[in-house]
Amino acid sequence: MAGSFTTSIVFHLSAFGLSEFYQNRLLNSRFSQTFSSDISSNTWRASPKPVPLVKASIAYRSEEEVVDDVIENRLQFLEETDEKNLSWRLLKLSRADKVRSALELYASMDFMGLRPESHAFNAFLSCLLRNEEVDDALQVFESMKSDDRMSAHSYNLILQGVVKARGFEAAFEKFEELVTDEVHKKKVDYVLFNMMLTLCRENKDWSKTEFVWRMMKDNSCVGNTVTYRLLVNIFVMSSQYGLAIEAYLDMVQHGVEPDARTMEGVIIAFAKDGRWDFALSVFRGMMKRKENPNVITFNALIHSLGNNGQVNLAFKVYDCMKSLGHVPTSYTWNALLVALCRAERYGDALQLFEKVQQEAGTALGLHLYNTALTACKQLGAWKRALQILWQMENLGLPVPVTSYCRVIGACEVGNQPKVALQVYQHMVHQKKTPDTLTLLSLIRSCIWGSLYDEVHEILKLVPPNAHLYNAAVQGFCLREKTESATKLYQEMRELGLSSDHKTRAMMLQFLPRS
């Protein structure tokens, strides 16, 4: 409709003998159609309002006067044609938030083939976006995108406006359009990449973060400290530790100095990835720079060292943590206990647990109690295991099945089958369903404690399980209870349970005799 409107104007102008130059002025302007709406609406896509084509005295007026009369309610007559002066006018109008006047001036400049300077154009974009004229801003942006005066800041402004008005996905789509265009991607700088990375962090989208980073590398754009801090922390937050390490190595390759937050993220990434030696190297670098890592970083490093059997290093890092004024958390203590257990120093682990109980009181996590129960199981310290279990229940902690399993295991190692049965009965009374590991430990404990009838009762009360029957048959064979072993083996076959190689080998020794 707008096209026919303009064609009609030119037809009438031609009828009055206007030259081809002024006809082309109307046809070639990018805003001759879109700007034909009411300027007060600030929406160029509104329905055009009717405008009188000529006045009664048309025969006595010049060609230029007729053209100006045609567009008098939409464009300004620019006596000034100096782009610098017009840019200054546009800059002042934009800063004063005079949207209508700024739109009129810009459209008039465009009609005359004049281009505002980059600074004025950016101020104009900011004005439109501040006043929530996103559609107009996008149209102006598209009209200037191919011009050499378009700057990287212009891209930043338009993307900020789009994300505010239409959300992250729309802004990312616009960004993707820019960075995949061979012409315009050269104008995109690291500031824009950093802005998109910040948006990705807010939306917790690591896949889009990786895309931004790859586009940045394809554009031969080297980031700064902020860039790599964002990359490392986004990837660590999303558990993409390999990508975080890759970003850090890329940072080192380009000679960018990491800040404290980046190094903290890298330590966590190396620690979670099982590369404790690299994590420790970065940590030492922070110490040389007299940086103070946060508690989370210390805990991750201590846990990684402990898991890899580096007990002495783990305690040195712990001492460093305390010297820097950090208060150990439940996770810190558990990491140290795990380190001692991995080194098979179970006695030291229980001593540390008692020390922690004295210092921290009841502010201990469930995982800390379970680690202590693991040490009790390995030592056969069933009395201490019982004490810890009662403490957990008295504190109202949600005691899991694994905790009861470790207590029963401590009774098994400590040769206390009756106590193990009591813990099992208490567990069932607490409406906890024992798992296979718990029942295996209980059966082994009863067999070696000569509680054979109890073994048969346990097998009757629980669902048929090949692992339990195999353990019972093997235990009876080792205790030379041939009749019980044969009975259980036949019962096992009747239930359709598969015997393992060790069970079959043992039964071959007894079946002929029986």
Coordinates of N, CA and C in Angstrom, one line a residue, residues 341 346-347 349-350 353-354 369-389 406-414:
C341 N 41.3 -41.9 55.1 CA 40.8 -43.3 54.8 C 41.4 -43.9 53.5
Y346 N 43.0 -45.3 59.3 CA 41.7 -45.2 59.8 C 41.7 -44.7 61.3
G347 N 42.7 -45.1 62.0 CA 42.8 -44.6 63.4 C 42.9 -43.1 63.5
A349 N 41.9 -41.1 61.2 CA 40.6 -40.5 60.8 C 39.6 -40.4 61.9
L350 N 39.6 -41.4 62.8 CA 38.7 -41.4 63.9 C 39.1 -40.3 64.9
F353 N 38.0 -37.1 63.6 CA 36.6 -36.9 63.8 C 36.2 -36.5 65.2
E354 N 36.9 -37.1 66.2 CA 36.6 -36.7 67.5 C 37.0 -35.3 67.8
Y369 N 29.7 -38.0 59.2 CA 29.4 -39.2 60.0 C 29.6 -40.5 59.2
N370 N 29.2 -40.5 58.0 CA 29.3 -41.7 57.2 C 30.8 -42.1 56.9
T371 N 31.6 -41.0 56.7 CA 33.1 -41.3 56.5 C 33.7 -41.8 57.8
A372 N 33.2 -41.3 59.0 CA 33.7 -41.8 60.2 C 33.3 -43.3 60.4
L373 N 32.1 -43.6 60.0 CA 31.6 -45.0 60.1 C 32.4 -45.9 59.2
T374 N 32.8 -45.4 58.0 CA 33.7 -46.2 57.2 C 35.0 -46.6 57.9
A375 N 35.6 -45.6 58.6 CA 36.8 -45.9 59.4 C 36.5 -47.0 60.4
C376 N 35.4 -46.8 61.1 CA 35.0 -47.8 62.1 C 34.9 -49.2 61.5
K377 N 34.3 -49.3 60.4 CA 34.1 -50.6 59.7 C 35.4 -51.2 59.4
Q378 N 36.4 -50.5 58.9 CA 37.7 -51.0 58.5 C 38.5 -51.5 59.7
L379 N 38.2 -50.8 60.9 CA 39.0 -51.1 62.1 C 38.2 -52.2 62.9
G380 N 37.0 -52.4 62.6 CA 36.2 -53.3 63.4 C 35.8 -52.7 64.7
A381 N 35.8 -51.3 64.8 CA 35.4 -50.6 66.0 C 33.9 -50.5 66.1
W382 N 33.3 -51.6 66.5 CA 31.8 -51.7 66.5 C 31.2 -50.8 67.6
K383 N 31.9 -50.7 68.7 CA 31.3 -49.9 69.8 C 31.3 -48.4 69.4
R384 N 32.4 -47.9 68.8 CA 32.4 -46.5 68.3 C 31.4 -46.3 67.2
A385 N 31.2 -47.3 66.4 CA 30.3 -47.2 65.3 C 28.8 -47.1 65.8
L386 N 28.6 -47.8 66.9 CA 27.2 -47.7 67.5 C 27.0 -46.4 68.1
Q387 N 28.1 -45.8 68.8 CA 28.0 -44.5 69.4 C 27.6 -43.4 68.3
I388 N 28.4 -43.5 67.2 CA 28.1 -42.6 66.1 C 26.7 -42.7 65.5
L389 N 26.2 -43.9 65.4 CA 24.9 -44.2 64.9 C 23.8 -43.6 65.8
R406 N 27.3 -49.8 57.3 CA 28.7 -49.7 57.8 C 28.8 -50.1 59.2
V407 N 27.8 -49.9 60.0 CA 27.8 -50.3 61.4 C 27.7 -51.8 61.5
I408 N 26.9 -52.4 60.6 CA 26.8 -53.9 60.6 C 28.2 -54.5 60.1
G409 N 28.8 -53.8 59.2 CA 30.1 -54.2 58.7 C 31.2 -54.1 59.8
A410 N 31.1 -53.1 60.6 CA 32.0 -53.0 61.8 C 31.8 -54.1 62.7
C411 N 30.5 -54.5 62.9 CA 30.2 -55.7 63.8 C 30.8 -57.0 63.2
E412 N 30.7 -57.1 61.8 CA 31.2 -58.3 61.1 C 32.7 -58.4 61.4
V413 N 33.5 -57.2 61.1 CA 34.9 -57.3 61.3 C 35.3 -57.5 62.8
G414 N 34.5 -56.9 63.7 CA 34.7 -57.1 65.1 C 34.2 -58.4 65.7

